[in-house]
Coordinates of C-alpha atoms and ligand atoms in Angstrom, one line a residue:
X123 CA 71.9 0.0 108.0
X124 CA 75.2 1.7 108.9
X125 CA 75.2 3.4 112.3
X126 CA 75.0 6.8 110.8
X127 CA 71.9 6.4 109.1
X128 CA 70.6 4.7 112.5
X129 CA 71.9 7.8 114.2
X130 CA 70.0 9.9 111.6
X131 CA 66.6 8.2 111.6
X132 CA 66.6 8.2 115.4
X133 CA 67.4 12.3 115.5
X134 CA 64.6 12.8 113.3
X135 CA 62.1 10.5 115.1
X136 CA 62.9 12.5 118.3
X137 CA 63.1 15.7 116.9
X138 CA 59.9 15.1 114.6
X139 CA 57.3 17.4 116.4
X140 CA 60.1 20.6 116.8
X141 CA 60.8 19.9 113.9
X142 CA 57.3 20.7 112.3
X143 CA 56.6 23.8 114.8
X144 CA 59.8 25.0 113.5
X145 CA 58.3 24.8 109.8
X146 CA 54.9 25.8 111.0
X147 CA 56.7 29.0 112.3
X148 CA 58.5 30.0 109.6
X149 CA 55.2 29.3 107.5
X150 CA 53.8 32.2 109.5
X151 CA 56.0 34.3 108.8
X152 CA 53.8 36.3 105.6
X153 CA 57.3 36.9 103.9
X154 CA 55.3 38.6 100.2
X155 CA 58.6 40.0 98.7
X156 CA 56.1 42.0 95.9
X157 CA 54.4 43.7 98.2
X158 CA 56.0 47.3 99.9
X159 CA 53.6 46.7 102.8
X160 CA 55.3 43.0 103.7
X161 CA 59.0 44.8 104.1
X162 CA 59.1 44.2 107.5
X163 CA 57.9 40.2 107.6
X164 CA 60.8 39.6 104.9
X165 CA 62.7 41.1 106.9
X166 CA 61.3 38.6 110.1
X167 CA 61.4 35.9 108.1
X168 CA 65.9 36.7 107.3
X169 CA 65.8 36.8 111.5
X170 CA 64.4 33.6 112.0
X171 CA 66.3 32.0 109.2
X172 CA 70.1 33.5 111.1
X173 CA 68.4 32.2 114.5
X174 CA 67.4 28.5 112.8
X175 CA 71.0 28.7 111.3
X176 CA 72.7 29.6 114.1
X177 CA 70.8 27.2 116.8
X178 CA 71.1 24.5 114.1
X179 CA 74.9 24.4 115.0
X180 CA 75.8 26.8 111.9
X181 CA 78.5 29.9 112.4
X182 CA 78.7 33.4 111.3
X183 CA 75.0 33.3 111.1
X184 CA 74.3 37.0 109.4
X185 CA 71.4 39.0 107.7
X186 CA 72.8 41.3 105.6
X187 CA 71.9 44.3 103.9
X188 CA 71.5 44.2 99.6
X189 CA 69.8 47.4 99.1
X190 CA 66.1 45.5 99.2
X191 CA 65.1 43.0 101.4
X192 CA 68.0 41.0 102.8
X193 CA 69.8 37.9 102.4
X194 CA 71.2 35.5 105.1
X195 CA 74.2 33.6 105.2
X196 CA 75.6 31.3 107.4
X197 CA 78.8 28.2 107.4
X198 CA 80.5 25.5 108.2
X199 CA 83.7 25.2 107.1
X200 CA 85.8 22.9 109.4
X201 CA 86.7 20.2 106.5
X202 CA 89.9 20.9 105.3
X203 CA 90.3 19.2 101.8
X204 CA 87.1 18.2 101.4
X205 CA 84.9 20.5 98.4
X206 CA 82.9 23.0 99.8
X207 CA 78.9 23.5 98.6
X208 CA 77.1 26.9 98.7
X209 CA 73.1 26.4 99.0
X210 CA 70.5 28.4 97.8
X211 CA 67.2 29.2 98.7
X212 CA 64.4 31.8 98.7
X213 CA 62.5 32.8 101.9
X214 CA 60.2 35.2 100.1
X215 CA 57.1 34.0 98.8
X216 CA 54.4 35.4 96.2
X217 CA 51.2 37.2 97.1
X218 CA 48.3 35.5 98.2
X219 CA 45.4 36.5 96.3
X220 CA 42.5 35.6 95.3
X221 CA 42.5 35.1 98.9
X222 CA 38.7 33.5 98.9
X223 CA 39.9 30.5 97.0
X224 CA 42.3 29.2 99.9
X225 CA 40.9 26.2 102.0
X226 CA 42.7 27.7 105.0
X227 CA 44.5 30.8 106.1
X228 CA 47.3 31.0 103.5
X229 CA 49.7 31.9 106.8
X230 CA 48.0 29.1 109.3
X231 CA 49.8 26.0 108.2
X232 CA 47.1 23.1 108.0
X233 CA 47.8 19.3 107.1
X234 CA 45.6 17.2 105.1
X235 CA 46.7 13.5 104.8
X236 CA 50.5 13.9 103.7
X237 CA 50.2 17.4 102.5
X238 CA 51.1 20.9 104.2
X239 CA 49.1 23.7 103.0
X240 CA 50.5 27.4 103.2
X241 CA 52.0 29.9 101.1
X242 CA 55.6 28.7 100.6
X243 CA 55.0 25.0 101.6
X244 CA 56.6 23.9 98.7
X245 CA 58.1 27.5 96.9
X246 CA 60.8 27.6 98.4
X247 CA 60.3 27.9 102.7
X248 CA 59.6 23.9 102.7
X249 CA 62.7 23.5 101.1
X250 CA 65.0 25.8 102.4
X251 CA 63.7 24.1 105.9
X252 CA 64.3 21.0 104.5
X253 CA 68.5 22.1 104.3
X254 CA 67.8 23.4 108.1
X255 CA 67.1 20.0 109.4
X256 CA 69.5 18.2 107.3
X257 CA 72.2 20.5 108.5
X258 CA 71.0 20.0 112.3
X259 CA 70.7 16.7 111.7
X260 CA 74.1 16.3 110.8
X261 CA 75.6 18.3 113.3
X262 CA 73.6 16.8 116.5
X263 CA 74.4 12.9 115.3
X264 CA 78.1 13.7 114.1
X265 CA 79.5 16.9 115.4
X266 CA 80.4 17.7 112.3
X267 CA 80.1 17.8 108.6
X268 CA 81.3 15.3 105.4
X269 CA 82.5 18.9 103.9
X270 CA 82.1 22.4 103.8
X271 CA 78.9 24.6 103.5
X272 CA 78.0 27.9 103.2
X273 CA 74.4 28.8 103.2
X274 CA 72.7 31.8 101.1
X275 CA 69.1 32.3 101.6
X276 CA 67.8 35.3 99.8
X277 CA 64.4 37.2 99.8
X278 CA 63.8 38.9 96.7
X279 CA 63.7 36.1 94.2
X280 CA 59.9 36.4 93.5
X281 CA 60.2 39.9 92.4
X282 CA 63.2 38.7 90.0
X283 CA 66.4 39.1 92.7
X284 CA 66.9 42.8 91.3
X285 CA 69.9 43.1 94.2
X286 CA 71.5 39.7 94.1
X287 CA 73.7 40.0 91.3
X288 CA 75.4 43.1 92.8
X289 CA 75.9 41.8 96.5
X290 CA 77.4 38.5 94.9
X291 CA 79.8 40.1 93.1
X292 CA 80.6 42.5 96.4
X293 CA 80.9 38.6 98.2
X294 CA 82.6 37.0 96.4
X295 CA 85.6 36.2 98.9
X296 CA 83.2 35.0 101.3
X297 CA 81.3 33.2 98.6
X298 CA 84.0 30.5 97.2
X299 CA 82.6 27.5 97.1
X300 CA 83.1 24.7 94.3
X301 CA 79.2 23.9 93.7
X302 CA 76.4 25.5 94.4
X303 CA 73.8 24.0 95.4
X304 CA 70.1 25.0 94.6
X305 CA 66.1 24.2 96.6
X306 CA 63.9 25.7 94.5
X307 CA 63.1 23.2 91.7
X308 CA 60.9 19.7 91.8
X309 CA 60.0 16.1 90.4
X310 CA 58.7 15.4 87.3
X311 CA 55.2 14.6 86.2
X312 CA 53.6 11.8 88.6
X313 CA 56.1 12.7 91.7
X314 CA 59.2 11.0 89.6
X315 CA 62.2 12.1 91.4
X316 CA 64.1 14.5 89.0
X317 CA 67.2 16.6 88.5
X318 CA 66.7 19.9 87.0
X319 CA 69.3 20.5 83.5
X320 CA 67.4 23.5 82.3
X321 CA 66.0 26.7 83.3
X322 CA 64.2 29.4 81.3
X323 CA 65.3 33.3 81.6
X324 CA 63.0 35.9 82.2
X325 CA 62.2 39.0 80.6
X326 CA 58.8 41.1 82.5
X327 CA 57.7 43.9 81.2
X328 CA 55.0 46.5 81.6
X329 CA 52.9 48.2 78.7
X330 CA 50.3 51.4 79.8
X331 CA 48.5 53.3 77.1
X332 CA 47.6 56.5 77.9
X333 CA 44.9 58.5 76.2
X334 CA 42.7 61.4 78.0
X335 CA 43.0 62.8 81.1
X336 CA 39.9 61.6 82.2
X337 CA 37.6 58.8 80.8
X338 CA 35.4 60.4 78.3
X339 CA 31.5 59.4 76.9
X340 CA 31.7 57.1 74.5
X341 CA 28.7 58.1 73.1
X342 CA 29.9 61.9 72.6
X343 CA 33.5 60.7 71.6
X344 CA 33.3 57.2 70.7
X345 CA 34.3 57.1 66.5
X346 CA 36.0 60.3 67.3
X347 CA 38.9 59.3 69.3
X348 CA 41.4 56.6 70.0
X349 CA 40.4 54.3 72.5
X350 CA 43.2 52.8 75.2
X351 CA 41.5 49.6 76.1
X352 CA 41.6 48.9 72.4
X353 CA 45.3 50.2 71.2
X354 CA 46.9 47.7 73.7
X355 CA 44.3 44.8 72.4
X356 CA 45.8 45.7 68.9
X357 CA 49.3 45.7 70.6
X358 CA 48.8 42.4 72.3
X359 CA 47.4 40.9 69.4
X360 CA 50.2 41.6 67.3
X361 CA 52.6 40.1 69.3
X362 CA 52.2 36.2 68.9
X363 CA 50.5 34.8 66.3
X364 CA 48.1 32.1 66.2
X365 CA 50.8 29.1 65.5
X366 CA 52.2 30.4 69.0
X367 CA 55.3 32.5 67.3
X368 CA 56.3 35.6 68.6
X369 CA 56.5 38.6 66.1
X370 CA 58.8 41.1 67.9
X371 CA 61.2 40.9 65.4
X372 CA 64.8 39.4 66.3
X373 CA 62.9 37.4 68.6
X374 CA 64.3 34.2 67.6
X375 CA 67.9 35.3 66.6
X376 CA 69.7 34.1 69.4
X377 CA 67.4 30.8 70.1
X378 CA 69.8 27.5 70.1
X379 CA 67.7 25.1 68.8
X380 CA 66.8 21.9 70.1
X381 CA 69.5 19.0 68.6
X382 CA 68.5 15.7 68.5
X383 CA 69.7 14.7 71.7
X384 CA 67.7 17.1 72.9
X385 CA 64.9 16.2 71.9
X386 CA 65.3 12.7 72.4
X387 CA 65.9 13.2 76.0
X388 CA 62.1 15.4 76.0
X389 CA 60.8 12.4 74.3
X390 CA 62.4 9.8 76.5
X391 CA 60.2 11.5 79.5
X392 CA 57.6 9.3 80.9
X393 CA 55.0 11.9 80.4
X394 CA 51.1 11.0 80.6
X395 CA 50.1 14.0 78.5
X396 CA 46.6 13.0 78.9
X397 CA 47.3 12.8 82.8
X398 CA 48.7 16.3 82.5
X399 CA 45.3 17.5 80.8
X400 CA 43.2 16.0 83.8
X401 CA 45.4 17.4 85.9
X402 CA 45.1 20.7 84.6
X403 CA 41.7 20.4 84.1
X404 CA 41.3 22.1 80.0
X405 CA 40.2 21.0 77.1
X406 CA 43.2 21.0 75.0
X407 CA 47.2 22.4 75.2
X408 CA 47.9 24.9 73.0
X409 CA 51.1 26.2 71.7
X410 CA 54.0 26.8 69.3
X411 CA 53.5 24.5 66.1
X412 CA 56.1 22.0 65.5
X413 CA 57.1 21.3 69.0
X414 CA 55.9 18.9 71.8
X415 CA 54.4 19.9 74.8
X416 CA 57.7 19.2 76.6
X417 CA 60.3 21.0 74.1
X418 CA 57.7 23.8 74.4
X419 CA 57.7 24.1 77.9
X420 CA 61.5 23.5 78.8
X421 CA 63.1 24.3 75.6
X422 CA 61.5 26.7 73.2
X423 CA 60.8 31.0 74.3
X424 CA 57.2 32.1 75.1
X425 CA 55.5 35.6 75.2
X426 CA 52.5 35.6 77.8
X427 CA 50.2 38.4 79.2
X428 CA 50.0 38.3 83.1
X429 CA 47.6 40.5 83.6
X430 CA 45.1 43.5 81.6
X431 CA 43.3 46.0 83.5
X432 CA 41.9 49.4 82.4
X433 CA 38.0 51.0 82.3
X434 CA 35.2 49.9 83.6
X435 CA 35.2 46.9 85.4
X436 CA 32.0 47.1 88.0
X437 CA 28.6 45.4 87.7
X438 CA 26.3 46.5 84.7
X439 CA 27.7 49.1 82.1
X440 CA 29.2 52.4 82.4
X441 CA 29.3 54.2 78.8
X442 CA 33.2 55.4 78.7
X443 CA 36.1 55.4 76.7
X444 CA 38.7 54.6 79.2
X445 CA 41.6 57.0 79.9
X446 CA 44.1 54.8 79.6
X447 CA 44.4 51.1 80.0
X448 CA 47.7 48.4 81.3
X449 CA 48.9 44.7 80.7
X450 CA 52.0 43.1 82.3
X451 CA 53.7 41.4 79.6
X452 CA 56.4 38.2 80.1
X453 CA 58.4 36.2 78.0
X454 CA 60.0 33.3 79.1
X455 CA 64.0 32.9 77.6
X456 CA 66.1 30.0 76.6
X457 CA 69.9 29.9 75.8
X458 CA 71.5 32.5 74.1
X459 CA 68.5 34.8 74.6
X460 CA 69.5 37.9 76.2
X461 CA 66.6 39.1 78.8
X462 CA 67.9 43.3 77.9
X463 CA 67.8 42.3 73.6
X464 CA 64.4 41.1 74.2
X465 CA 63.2 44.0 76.5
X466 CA 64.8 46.7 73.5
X467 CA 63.0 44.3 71.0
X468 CA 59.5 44.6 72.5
X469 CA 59.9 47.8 73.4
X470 CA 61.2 49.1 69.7
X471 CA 58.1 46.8 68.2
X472 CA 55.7 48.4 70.4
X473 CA 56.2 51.7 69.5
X474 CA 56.0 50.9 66.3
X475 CA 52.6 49.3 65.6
X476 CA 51.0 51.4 68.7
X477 CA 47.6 53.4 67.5
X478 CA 47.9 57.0 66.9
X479 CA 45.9 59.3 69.0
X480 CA 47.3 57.8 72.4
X481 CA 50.9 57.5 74.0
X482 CA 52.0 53.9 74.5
X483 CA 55.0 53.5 76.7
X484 CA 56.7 49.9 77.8
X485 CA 59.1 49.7 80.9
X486 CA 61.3 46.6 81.8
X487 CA 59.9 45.4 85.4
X488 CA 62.4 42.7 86.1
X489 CA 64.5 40.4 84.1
X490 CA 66.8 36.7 84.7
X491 CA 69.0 34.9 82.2
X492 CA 68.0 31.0 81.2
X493 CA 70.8 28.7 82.4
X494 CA 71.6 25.1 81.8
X495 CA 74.0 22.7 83.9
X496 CA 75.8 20.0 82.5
X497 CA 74.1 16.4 83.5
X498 CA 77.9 15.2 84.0
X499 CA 79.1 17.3 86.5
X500 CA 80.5 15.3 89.7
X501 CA 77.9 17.1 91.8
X502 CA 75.1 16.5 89.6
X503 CA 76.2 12.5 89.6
X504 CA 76.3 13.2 93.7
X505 CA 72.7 14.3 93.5
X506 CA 71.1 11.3 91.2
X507 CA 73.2 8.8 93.4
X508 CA 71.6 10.5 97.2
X509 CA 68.3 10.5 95.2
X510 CA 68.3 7.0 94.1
X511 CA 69.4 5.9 97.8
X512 CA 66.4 7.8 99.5
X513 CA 63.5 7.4 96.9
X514 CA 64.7 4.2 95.5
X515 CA 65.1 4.9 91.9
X516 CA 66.9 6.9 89.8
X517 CA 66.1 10.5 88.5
X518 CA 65.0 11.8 85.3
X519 CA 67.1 14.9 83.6
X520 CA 64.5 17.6 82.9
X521 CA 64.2 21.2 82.0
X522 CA 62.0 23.5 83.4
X523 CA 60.3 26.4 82.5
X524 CA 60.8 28.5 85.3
X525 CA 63.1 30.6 86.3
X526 CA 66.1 30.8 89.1
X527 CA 67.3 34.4 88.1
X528 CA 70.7 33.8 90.3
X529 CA 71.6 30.4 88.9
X530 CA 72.7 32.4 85.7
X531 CA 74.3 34.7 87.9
X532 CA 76.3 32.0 90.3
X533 CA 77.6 30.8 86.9
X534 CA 78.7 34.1 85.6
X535 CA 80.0 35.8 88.8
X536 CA 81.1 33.1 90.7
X537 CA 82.3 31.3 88.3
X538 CA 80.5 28.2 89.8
X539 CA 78.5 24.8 88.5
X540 CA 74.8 25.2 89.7
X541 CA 73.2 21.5 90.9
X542 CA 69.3 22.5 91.0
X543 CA 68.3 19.6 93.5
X544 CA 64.6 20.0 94.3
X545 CA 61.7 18.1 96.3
X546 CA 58.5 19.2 95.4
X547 CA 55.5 18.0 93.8
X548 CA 54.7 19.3 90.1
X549 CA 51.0 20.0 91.0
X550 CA 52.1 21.8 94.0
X551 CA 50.0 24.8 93.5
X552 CA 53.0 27.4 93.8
X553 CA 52.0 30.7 93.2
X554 CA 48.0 29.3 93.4
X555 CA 45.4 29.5 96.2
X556 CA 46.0 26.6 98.2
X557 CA 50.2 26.0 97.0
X558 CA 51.0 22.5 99.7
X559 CA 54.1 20.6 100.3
X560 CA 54.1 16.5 99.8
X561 CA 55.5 15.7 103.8
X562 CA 56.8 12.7 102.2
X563 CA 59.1 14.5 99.8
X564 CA 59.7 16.6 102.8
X565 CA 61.4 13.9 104.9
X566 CA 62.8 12.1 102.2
X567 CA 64.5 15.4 100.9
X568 CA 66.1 16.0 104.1
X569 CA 67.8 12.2 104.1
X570 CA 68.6 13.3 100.0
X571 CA 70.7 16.4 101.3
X572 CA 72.0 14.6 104.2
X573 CA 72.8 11.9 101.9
X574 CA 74.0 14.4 99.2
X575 CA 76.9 16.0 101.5
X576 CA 78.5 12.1 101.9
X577 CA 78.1 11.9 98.3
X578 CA 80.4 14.7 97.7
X579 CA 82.9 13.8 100.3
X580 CA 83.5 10.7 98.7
X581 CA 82.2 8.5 101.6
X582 CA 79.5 6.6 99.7
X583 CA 81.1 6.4 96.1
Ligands
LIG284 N1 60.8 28.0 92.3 C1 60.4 28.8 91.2 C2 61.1 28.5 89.9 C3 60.6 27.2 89.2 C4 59.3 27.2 88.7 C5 61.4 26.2 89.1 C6 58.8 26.1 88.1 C7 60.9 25.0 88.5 C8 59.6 25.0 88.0 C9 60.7 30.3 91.5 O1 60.4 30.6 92.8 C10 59.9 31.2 90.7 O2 58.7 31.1 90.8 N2 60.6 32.0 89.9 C11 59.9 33.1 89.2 C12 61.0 34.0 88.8 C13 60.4 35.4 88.4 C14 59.6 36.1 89.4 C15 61.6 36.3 88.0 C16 59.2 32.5 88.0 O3 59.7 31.5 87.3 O4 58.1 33.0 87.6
LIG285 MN1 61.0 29.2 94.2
LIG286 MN1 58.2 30.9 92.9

């Protein structure tokens, strides 16, 4: 073992138990970017991100103002020469409900066996604390890094990073970089150590049908007027058919199909689909005909309803016709589908086939482009060589169907490769009751990034 993997192994042995109260701290921190009422902990959370930065031998540690909840940046930039990396990650987290469902506190960090349990374990806290120790790691054993690093930690990308874009292009002196580097994706299916290719956009929408003022009998005007609850059923209903096709029309005009390769490389994946079932726990996967259950979740545009609400929803029965009635609508993007096409699309459709007798309206709540990164980029070669060195085998190319909304944006307005180089489990339970980190992904991703930086330097190759 060289000496500066010695060097590293023995910094993280002795720093192993600061290490996790440093996690377990930030894990405390109930950073919901959703919710108004959390405003000050995402802002807590930027502070002890700029403190963790700055006592982890970073510089120009800084929270700084977007407009919403704020994003932190921090370098090192003492490598002449050598290419210089900008990593990403998300300190923000998604709400916690249905609360009763967590084994634990969401925001009391508990262990069980190798997992960490808390909101933001894995999405995206574990991870961005992953590039914390890395980076002290690398400072306390050599005084100084392979290359040059600029860090960009924001907390608004669970509510679709609605102020990123603009403070990126108001940054972008202090932003050049020649990679960027992203936290926020995992392995494949059965913990397989993976490099993300693919990422689907985002297009999130909200429909409310309004009808009285107040709700009214439905005995006395039930066959006599429109009912809400029922218009949007109609209007949900006519929005993806039974063979899992969306009917907005010009839905599918700007979809690049799958080629060959493409779906040779889905097909190539050692995927257990039967596993995935178990793991899931339902009866059967359902979805667009004509596509496999990979192509449909990395590569092929979805429509989904994320929530419904309206009437009565109490115990027993309550005879009304509600006055008006709500669904949160999302469909998830692939390449060349353009999130603002698809919200006039919807919206266009809507108002078309809505019921007469109530007013249907349908606002864009937050949008992201997909994004795709070539699998022979010099960084993304960097990141299956550091991977292959710390888990012992190599990774499998995948695309996702989630969605980064910034990687679009670091490719369009910083002009800037995106390597989405990510630790955590596929059953992790993000945006679940009881979401945990695997600790043994944890460790091993901090030796990956550590590992990562000599990559690119050139001193392993
Ligand atoms: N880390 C996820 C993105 C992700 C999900 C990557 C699954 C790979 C697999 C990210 O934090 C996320 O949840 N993004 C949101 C974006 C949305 C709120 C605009 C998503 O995909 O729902
Ligand atoms: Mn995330
Ligand atoms: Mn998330």
């Amino acid at each position: 073992m060289p000496d500066r993997d010695a060097a590293l192994e023995a910094h993280l042995a002795e720093t192993r138990e600061a290490r996790y109260a440093s996690y377990f701290s930030f894990l405390r921190i109930p950073s919901i970017s959703a919710l108004p009422d959390h405003a000050t902990d995402c802002r807590a959370a930027a502070g002890w991100l700029a403190a963790a930065l700055t006592s982890a031998g970073l510089e120009h540690a800084e929270v700084c103002e977007t407009g919403g909840h704020p994003v932190v940046y921090a370098d090192w930039l003492h490598a002449p020469g050598a290419p210089t990396v900008l990593v990403y990650g998300h300190y923000d987290v998604q709400p916690v409900d249905p609360l009763e469902l967590w084994t634990s506190p969401p925001f009391e960090p508990a262990t069980d066996g190798d997992r960490l349990l808390a909101r933001g374990a894995a999405d995206d806290k574990g991870q961005v604390h992953a590039h914390l120790m890395a980076a002290a790691a690398v400072l306390a054993t050599r005084g100084e890094f392979p290359i040059n690093v600029r860090y960009l930690f924001e907390g608004e990308e669970e509510s679709s990073s609605v102020n990123l874009a603009r403070w990126l292009a108001a940054n972008r002196e202090r932003l050049t970089a020649d990679v960027v580097v992203v936290s926020d994706t995992g392995f494949f299916e059965g913990n397989v150590p993976a490099i993300t290719l693919g990422l689907r956009g985002i297009m999130y929408a909200q429909i409310d049908v309004v009808g009285a003022e107040v709700d009214l009998h439905s005995g006395s005007f039930g066959g006599v007027v429109q009912n809400p609850a029922n218009a949007l059923a109609q209007i949900i209903v006519a929005l993806k058919g039974p063979d899992g096709r969306i009917r907005i029309p010009g839905f599918y005009d700007d979809v690049v199909p799958l080629s060959e390769a493409d779906r040779a490389d889905f097909a190539a994946l050692p995927f257990d689909e039967e596993a995935y079932l178990r793991r899931v726990g339902l009866p059967s996967l359902v979805g667009e005909v004509g596509y496999t259950t990979l192509e449909r979740r990395g590569g092929r545009p979805t429509l989904d309803v994320n929530g419904i609400w309206g009437g009565f929803t109490g115990a027993g029965s309550k005879t009304i016709i509600p006055a008006h009635a709500h669904a949160k609508v999302s469909c998830r993007l692939v390449v060349d589908q353009d999130p603002a096409r698809i919200f006039e699309g919807l919206r266009t459709y809507v108002e078309q086939i809505a019921p007469p007798g109530v007013t249907t309206t349908v606002r864009l709540l937050g949008d992201g482009r997909p994004s795709q990164t070539p699998k022979d980029h010099p960084a993304t070669q960097a990141a299956a060589r550091a991977l292959e060195a710390t888990f012992g085998r190599p990774p499998v190319y995948i695309r996702e169907g989630g969605s980064i909304p910034v990687v679009a944006s670091f490719e369009t307005i910083l002009g800037l490769p995106v390597v989405l180089l990510g630790f955590v489990q596929p059953d992790d339970h993000a945006h679940a009751p009881n979401e945990w980190m695997d600790l043994n992904n944890y460790e091993t991703g901090i030796r990956t990034i550590v590992r990562m930086w000599d990559e690119l330097a050139g001193v392993r190759t």
